[in-house]
Short mmCIF file of C-alpha atoms in Angstrom, two decimals:
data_model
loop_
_atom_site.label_atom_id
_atom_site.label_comp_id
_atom_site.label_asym_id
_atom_site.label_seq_id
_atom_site.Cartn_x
_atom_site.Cartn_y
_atom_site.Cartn_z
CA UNK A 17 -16.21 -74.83 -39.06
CA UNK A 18 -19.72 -74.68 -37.72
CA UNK A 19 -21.09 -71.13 -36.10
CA UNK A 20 -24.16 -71.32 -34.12
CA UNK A 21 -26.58 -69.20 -32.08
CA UNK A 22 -28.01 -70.24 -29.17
CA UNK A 23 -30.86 -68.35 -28.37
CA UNK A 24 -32.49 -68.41 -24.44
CA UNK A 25 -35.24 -68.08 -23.97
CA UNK A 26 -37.30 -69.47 -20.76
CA UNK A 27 -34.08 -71.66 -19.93
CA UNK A 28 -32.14 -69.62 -18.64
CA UNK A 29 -30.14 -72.38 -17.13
CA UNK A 30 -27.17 -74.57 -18.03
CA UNK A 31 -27.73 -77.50 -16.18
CA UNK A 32 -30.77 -79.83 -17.84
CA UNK A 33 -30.97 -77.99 -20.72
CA UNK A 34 -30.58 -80.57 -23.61
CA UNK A 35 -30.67 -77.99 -26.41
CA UNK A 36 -27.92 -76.02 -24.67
CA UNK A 37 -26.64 -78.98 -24.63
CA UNK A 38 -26.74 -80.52 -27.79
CA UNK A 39 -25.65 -76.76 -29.38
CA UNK A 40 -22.46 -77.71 -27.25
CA UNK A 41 -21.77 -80.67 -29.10
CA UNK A 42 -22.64 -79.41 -32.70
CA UNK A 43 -20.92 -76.21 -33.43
CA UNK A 44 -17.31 -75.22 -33.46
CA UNK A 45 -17.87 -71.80 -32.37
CA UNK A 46 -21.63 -70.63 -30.40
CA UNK A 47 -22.85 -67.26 -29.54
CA UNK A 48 -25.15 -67.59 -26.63
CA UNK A 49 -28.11 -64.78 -27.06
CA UNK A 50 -30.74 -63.37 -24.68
CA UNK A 51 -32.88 -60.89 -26.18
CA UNK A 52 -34.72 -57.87 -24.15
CA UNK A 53 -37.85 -57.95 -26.70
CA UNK A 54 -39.06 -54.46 -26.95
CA UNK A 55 -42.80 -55.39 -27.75
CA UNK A 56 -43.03 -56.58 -23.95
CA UNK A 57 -42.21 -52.49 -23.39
CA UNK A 58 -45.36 -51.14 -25.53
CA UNK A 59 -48.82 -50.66 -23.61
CA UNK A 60 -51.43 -53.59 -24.34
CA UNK A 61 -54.80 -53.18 -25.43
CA UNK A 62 -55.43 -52.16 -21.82
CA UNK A 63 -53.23 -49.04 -21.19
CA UNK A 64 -50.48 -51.10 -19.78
CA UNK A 65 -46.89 -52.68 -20.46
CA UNK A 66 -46.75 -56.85 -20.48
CA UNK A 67 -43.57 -56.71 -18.32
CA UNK A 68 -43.73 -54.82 -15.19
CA UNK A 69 -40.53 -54.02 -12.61
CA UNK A 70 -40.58 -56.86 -10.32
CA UNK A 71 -40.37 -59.52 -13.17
CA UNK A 72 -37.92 -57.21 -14.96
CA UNK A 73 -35.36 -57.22 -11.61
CA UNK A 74 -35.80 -61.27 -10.92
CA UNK A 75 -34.70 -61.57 -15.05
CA UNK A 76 -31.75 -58.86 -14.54
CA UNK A 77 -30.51 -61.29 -11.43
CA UNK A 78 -30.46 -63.93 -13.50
CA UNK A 79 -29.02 -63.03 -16.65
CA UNK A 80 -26.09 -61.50 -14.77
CA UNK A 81 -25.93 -64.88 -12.91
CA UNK A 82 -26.19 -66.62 -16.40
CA UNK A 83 -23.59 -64.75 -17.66
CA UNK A 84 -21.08 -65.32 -15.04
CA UNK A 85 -21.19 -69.27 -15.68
CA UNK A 86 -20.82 -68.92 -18.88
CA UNK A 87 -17.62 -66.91 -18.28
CA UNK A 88 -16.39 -69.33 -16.27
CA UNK A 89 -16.75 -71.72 -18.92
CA UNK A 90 -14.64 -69.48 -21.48
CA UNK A 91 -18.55 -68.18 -23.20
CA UNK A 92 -20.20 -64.45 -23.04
CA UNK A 93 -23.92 -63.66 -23.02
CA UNK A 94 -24.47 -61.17 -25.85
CA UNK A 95 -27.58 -59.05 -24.17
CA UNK A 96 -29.29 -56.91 -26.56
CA UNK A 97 -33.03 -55.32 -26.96
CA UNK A 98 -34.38 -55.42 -30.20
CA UNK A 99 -36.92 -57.06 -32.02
CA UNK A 100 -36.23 -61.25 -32.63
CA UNK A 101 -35.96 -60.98 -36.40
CA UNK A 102 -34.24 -57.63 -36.80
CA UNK A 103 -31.49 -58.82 -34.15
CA UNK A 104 -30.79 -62.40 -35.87
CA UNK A 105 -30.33 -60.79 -39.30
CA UNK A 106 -27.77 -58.11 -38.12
CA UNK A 107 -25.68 -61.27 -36.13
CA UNK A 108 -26.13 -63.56 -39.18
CA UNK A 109 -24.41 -60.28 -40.97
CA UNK A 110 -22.07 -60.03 -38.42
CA UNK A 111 -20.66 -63.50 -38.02
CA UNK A 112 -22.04 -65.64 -40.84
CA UNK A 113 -24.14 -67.47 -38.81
CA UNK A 114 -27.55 -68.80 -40.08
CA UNK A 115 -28.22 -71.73 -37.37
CA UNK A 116 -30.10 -70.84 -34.23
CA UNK A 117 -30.60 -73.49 -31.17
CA UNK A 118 -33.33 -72.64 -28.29
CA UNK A 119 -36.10 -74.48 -26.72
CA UNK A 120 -39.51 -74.58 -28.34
CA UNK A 121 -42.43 -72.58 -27.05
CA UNK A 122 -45.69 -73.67 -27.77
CA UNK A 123 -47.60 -70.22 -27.35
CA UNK A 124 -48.76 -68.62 -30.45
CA UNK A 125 -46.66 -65.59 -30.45
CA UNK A 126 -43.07 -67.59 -29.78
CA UNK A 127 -44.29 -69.93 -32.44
CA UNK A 128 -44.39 -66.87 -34.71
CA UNK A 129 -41.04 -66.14 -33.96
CA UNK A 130 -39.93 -69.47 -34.88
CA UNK A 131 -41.81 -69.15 -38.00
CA UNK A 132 -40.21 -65.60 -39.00
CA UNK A 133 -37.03 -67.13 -38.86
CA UNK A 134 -37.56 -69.62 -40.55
CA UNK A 135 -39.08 -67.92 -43.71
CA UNK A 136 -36.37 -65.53 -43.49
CA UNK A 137 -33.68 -69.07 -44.44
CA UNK A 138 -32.94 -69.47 -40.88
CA UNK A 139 -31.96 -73.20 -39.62
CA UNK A 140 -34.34 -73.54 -36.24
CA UNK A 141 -33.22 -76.37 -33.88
CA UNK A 142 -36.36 -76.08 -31.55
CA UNK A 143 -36.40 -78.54 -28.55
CA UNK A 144 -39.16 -79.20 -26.13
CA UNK A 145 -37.96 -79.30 -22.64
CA UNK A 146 -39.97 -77.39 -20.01
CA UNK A 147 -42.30 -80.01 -18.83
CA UNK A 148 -42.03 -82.36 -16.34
CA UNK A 149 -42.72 -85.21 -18.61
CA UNK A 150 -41.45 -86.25 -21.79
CA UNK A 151 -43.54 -85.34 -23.57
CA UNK A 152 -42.61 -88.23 -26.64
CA UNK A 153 -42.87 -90.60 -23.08
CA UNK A 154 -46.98 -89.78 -22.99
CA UNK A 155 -49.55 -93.29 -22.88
CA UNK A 156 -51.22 -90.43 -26.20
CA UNK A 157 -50.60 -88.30 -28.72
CA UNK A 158 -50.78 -84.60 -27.41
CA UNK A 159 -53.20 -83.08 -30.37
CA UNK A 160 -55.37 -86.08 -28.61
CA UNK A 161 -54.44 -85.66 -25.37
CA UNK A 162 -57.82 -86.03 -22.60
CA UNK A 163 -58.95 -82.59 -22.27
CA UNK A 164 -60.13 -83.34 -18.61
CA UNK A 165 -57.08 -83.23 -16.00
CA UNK A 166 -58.08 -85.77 -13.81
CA UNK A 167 -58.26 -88.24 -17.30
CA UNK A 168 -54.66 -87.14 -18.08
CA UNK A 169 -53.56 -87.59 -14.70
CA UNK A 170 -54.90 -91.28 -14.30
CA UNK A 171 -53.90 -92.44 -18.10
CA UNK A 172 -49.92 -90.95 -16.68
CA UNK A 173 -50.25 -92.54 -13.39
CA UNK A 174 -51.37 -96.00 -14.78
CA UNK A 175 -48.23 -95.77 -17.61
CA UNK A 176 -45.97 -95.06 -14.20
CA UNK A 177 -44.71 -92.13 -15.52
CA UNK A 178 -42.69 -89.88 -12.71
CA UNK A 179 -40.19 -87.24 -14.58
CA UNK A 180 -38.11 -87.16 -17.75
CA UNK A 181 -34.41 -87.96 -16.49
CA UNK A 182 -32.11 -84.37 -16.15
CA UNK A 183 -28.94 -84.04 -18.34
CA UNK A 184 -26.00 -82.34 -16.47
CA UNK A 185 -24.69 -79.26 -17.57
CA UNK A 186 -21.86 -79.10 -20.43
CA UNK A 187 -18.23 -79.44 -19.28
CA UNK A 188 -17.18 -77.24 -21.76
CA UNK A 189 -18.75 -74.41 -24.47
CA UNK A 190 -17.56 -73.76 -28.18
CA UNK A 191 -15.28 -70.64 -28.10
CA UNK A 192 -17.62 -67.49 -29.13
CA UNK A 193 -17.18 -66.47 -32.86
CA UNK A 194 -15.67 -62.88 -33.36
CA UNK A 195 -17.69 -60.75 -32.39
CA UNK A 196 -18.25 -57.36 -29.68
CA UNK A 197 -20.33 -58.61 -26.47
CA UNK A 198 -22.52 -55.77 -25.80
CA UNK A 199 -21.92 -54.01 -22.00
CA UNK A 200 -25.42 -54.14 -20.26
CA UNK A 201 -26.29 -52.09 -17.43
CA UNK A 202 -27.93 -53.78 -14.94
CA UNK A 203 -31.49 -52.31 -14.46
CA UNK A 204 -31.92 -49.65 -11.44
CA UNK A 205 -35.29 -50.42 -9.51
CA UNK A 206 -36.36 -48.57 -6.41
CA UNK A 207 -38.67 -52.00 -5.41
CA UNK A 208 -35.75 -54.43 -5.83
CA UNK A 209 -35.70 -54.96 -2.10
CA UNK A 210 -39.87 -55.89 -1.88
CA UNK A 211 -38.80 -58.92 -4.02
CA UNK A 212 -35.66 -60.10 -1.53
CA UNK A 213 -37.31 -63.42 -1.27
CA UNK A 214 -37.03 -64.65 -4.95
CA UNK A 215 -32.69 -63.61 -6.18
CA UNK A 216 -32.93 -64.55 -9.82
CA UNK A 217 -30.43 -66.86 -11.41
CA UNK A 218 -29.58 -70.84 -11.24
CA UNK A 219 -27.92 -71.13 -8.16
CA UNK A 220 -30.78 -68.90 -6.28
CA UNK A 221 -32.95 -71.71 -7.51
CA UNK A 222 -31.01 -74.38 -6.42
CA UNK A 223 -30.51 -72.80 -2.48
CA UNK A 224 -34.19 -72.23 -2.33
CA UNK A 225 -35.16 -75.80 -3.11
CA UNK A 226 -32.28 -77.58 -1.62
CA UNK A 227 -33.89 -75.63 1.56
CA UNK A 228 -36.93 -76.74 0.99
CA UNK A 229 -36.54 -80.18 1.11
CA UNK A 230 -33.73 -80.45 4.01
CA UNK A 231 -36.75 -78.51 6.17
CA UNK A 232 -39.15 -81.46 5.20
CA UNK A 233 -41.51 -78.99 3.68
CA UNK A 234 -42.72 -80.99 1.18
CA UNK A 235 -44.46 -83.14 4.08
CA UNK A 236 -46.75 -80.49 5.04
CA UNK A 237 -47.36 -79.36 1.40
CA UNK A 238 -51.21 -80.34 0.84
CA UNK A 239 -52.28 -79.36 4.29
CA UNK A 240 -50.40 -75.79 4.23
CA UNK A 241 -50.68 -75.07 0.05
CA UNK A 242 -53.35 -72.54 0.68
CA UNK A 243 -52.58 -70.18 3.19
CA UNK A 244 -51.67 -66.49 2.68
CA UNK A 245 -49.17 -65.52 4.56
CA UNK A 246 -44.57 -66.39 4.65
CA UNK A 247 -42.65 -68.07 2.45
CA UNK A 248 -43.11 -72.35 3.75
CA UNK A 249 -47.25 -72.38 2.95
CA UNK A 250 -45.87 -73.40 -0.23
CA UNK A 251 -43.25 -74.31 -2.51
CA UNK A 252 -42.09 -71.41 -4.00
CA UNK A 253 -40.57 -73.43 -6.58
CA UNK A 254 -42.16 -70.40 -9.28
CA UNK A 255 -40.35 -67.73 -9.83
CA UNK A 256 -37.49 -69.41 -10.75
CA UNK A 257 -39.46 -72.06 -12.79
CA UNK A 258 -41.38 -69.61 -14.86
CA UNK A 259 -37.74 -68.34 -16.07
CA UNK A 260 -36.19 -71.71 -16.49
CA UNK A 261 -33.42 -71.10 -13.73
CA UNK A 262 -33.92 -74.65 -13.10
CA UNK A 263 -35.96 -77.65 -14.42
CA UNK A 264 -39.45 -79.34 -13.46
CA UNK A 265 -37.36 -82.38 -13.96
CA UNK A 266 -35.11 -81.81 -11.76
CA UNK A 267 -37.54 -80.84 -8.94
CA UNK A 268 -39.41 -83.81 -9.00
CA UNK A 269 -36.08 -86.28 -9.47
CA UNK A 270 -34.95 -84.54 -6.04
CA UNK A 271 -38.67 -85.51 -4.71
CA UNK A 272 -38.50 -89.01 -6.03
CA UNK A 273 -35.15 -88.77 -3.87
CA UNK A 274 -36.42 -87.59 -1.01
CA UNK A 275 -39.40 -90.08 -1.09
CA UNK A 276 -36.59 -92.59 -1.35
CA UNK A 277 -35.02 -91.35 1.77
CA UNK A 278 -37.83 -89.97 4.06
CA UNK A 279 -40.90 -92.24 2.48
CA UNK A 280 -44.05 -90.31 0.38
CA UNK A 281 -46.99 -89.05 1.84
CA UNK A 282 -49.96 -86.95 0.77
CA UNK A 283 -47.77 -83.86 0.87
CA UNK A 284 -44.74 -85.16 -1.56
CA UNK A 285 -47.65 -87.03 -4.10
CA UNK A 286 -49.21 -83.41 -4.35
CA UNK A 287 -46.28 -81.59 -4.54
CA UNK A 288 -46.06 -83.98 -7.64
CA UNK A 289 -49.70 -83.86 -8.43
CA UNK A 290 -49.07 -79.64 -8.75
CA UNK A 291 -45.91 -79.83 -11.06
CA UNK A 292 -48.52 -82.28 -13.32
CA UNK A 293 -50.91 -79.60 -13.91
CA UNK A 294 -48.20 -77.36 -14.73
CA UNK A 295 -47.68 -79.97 -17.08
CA UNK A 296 -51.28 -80.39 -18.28
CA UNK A 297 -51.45 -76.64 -19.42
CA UNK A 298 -48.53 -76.61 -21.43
CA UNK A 299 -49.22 -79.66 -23.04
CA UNK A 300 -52.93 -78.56 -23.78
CA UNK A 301 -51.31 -76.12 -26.14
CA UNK A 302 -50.40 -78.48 -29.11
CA UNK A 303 -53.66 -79.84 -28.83
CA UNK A 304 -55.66 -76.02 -29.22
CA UNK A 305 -52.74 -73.77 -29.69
CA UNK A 306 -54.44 -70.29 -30.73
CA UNK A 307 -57.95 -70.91 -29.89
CA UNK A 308 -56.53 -70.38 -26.17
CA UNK A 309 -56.09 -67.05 -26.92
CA UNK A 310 -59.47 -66.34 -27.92
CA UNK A 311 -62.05 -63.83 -26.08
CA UNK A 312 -63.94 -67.41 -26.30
CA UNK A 313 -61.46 -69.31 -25.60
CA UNK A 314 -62.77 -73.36 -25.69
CA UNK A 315 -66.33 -71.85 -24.94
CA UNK A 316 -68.82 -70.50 -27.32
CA UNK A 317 -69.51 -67.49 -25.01
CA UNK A 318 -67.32 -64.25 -25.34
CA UNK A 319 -65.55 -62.73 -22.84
CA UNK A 320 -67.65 -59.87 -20.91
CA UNK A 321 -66.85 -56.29 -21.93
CA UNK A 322 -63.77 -54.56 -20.45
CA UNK A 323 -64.98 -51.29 -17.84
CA UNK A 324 -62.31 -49.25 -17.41
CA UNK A 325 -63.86 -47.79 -14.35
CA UNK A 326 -63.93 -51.40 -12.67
CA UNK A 327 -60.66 -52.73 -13.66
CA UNK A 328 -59.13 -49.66 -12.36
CA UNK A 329 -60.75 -50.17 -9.11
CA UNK A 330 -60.09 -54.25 -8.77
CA UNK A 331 -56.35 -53.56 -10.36
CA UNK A 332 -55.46 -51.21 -7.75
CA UNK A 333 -57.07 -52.82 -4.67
CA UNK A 334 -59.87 -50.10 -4.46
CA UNK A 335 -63.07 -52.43 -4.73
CA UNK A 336 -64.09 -51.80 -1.03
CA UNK A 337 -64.03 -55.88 -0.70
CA UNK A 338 -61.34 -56.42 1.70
CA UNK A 339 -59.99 -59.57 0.92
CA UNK A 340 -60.06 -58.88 -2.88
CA UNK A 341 -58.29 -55.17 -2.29
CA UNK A 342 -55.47 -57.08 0.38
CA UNK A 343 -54.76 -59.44 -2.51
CA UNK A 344 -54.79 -56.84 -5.30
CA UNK A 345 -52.51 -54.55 -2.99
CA UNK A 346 -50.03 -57.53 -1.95
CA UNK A 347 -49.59 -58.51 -6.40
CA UNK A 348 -49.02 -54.68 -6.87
CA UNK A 349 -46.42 -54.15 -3.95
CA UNK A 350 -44.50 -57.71 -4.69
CA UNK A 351 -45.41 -59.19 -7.86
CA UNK A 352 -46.74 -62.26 -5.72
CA UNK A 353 -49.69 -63.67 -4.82
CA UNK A 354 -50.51 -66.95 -3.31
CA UNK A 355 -52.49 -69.79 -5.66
CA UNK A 356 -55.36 -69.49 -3.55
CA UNK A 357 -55.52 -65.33 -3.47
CA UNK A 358 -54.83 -65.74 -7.72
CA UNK A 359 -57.78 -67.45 -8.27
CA UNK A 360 -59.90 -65.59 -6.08
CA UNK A 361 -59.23 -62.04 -6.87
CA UNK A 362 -59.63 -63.79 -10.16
CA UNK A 363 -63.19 -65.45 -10.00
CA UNK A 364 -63.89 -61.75 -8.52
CA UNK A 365 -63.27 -59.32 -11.27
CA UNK A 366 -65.07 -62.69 -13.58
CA UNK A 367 -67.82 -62.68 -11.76
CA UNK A 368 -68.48 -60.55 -9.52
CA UNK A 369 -67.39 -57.20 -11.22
CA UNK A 370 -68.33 -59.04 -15.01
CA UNK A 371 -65.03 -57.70 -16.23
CA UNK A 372 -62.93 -59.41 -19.27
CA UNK A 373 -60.59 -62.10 -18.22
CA UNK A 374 -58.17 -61.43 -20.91
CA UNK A 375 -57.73 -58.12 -19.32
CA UNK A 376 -56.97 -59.51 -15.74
CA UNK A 377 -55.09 -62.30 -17.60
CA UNK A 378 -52.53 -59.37 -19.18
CA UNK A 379 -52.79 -57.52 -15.81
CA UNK A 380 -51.32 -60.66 -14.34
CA UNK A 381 -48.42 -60.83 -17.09
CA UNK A 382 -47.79 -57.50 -16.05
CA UNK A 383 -47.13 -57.87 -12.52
CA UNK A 384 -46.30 -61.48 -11.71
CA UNK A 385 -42.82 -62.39 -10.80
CA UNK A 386 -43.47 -65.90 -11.84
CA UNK A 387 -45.71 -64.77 -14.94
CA UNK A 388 -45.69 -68.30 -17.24
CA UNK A 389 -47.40 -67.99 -20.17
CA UNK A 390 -49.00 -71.66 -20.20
CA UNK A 391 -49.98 -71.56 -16.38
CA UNK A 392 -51.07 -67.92 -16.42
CA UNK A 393 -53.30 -68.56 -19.86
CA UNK A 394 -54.61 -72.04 -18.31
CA UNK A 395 -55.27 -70.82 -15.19
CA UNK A 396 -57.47 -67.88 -15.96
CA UNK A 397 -59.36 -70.12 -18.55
CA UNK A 398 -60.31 -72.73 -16.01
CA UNK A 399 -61.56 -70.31 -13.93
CA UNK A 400 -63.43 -67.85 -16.50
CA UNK A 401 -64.90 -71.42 -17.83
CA UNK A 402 -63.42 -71.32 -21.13
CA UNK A 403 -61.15 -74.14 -21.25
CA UNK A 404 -61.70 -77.30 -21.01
CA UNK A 405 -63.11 -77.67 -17.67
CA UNK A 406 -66.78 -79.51 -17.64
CA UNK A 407 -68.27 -77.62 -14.96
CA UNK A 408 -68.37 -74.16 -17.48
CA UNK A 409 -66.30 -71.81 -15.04
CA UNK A 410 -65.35 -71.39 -11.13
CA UNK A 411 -67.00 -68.54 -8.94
CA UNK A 412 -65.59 -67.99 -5.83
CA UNK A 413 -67.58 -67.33 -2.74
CA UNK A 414 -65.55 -63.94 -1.27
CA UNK A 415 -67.36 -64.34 2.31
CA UNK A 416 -66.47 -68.08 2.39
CA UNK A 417 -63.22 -67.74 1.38
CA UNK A 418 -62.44 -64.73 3.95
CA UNK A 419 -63.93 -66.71 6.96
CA UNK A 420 -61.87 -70.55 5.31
CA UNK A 421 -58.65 -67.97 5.07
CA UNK A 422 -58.38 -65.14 6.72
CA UNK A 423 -60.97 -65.60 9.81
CA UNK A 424 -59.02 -63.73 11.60
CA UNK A 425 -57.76 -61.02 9.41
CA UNK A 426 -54.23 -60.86 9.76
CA UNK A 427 -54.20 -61.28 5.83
CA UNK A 428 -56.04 -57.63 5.38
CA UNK A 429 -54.60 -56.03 8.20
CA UNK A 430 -51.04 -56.62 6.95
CA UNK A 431 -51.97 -55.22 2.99
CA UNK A 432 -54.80 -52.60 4.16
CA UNK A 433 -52.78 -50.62 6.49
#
């Protein structure tokens, strides 16, 4: 008789999730396991946490939803803080079990977890499955993937690749080995209402983007993907993407469907064209893996020297630029922030206020809802010009982009007063 963990991670989902999945088929008896990692609680090298409240609520919703399908299936979610290696050993103690499923994460630090385990005679079962794309399905080998996006896009395009196919959910989970299931609280937040517009949990995910497409939103996608202000500018597809509540691949099969259906336009191809970067960042980390995590990142140039003073000011909306503090204000108050607003508050506190872009990377961890650790890393390297965009970095214009975005100042008015 076979007794396996499976260990969530960012898939916290049941439905296209092949390693749930295939854990399913393989072991007699399976523990499912979500652990509350207590280094994400310690202050960074900047005087803060890496998990802040609203990301915190949005993952209590949807463990509590995760556990209630698994109930229904006959399972448990065994919920515990701890650190990774510390917890494993006391449940292989507990219930003899040595073999651990979960998805594999290509950032340095989960890889380190992987690797802990495994020197301490754990029997890993990693599986790749966030991306869009399969990634064994690419026209190249990802450690010599094009560095340059718009290479990688044309090289996918001209192989005719579209999404990796979704697996349904299992009809039926092992019975859980013996063992107590720990009673967890759900967390108490006085902010839980500011983030009313993104319920954790699978079937949250599934509302929002069956609504989505039944609007025809996805029409009006390129023309409206920059704006500031409501919930339809743009997909919204991130929250619950960042905490695998549902799948990339899934997304874009239901956009193939609806392209079927309604016809594609310039809206539905960049709807597409958007999940493909997401793509392109988290495939860029087998090709670099830890050198994306360097003050230098792909560059030769080190990151400029952290002010306390200034990122004090810029992190709390107190700069005296208006668009910059409405931006700043709106992250701190929701844990959102628009694309466009992200990269501009980010190019400022680059550029303008020469502060360390590691710093407002982690500030970003700290406070986004939708905090990815690919996207969030790739992002702020493209624009602080240390990854491995050609033109050496992106400066934002703040005057430009007020009068292109907020001419008329509804944006400020609604986070300044």
């Amino acid at each position: 008789m076979t007794t396996a963990i499976y260990w969530f991670r960012n898939d916290l989902r049941l439905e296209d999730n092949p390693s749930f999945l295939q854990a399913c088929k393989s072991a007699d008896h399976l523990l499912p396991v979500y652990i509350h990692q207590t280094n994400l609680e310690q202050d960074t090298a900047w005087g803060f946490p890496r998990m802040g409240e609203h990301r915190r609520v949005f993952l209590d919703q949807t463990l509590q939803e995760l556990r209630g399908q698994l109930r229904e299936l006959g399972s448990d979610l065994y919920e515990v803080a701890g650190d990774v290696l510390h917890v494993f050993e006391k449940l292989k103690s507990q219930i003899q079990a040595d073999l651990i499923y979960c998805e594999q994460i290509q950032a340095p630090e989960e890889l380190e977890q992987v690797a802990l385990l495994s020197a301490a005679g754990f029997k890993i079962h990693s599986r790749w499955q966030s991306s869009m794309l399969d990634a064994h399905s690419l026209p190249f080998a990802l450690e010599e993937m094009p560095d340059i996006f718009t290479q990688f896009r044309q090289q996918v395009e001209k192989r005719g690749l579209r999404f990796s196919v979704p697996v349904d959910s299992p009809k039926s989970i092992p019975s859980l080995p013996a063992i107590e299931i720990p009673s967890i609280k759900a967390f108490n937040s006085n902010i839980s209402s500011s983030i009313g517009n993104f319920f954790g949990g699978e079937q949250s995910a599934h509302m929002h983007i069956r609504q989505y497409f039944e609007r025809g939103l996805p029409d009006t996608y390129k023309q409206t993907r920059n704006e500031l202000i409501g919930m339809d500018y743009s997909s919204k597809f991130s929250p619950w993407l960042a905490q695998g509540c549902c799948s990339a691949g899934c997304i874009a099969k239901q956009l193939a469907d609806y392209e079927f259906c309604y016809g594609a336009n310039d809206g539905t191809y960049w709807l597409w064209f958007e999940l493909l970067w997401r793509d392109y960042f988290r495939f860029l980390h087998f090709k670099y893996g830890k050198r994306l995590y360097n003050s230098k990142g792909l560059s030769r140039v080190s990151s400029n020297q952290f002010d306390g003073e200034n990122f004090y000011q810029w992190s709390s909306g107190a700069t005296g630029e208006s668009l910059i503090d409405a931006g700043m204000r709106e992250l701190k108050k929701t844990g959102y922030l628009s694309n466009r607003m992200r990269q501009i508050v980010a190019s400022y506190w680059i550029y303008d206020m020469k502060g360390d872009w590691q710093a407002g990377s982690a500030w970003f961890e700290y406070q986004l809802i939708d905090y990815d650790v690919y996207s969030n890393q790739g992002n702020w390297l493209y624009i602080a010009g240390k990854g491995t965009d050609p033109r050496g970095g992106r400066p934002f214009n703040v005057a430009k982009q007020t009068q292109d975005y907020d001419r008329d100042g509804i944006y400020r008015q609604m986070w300044l007063t």
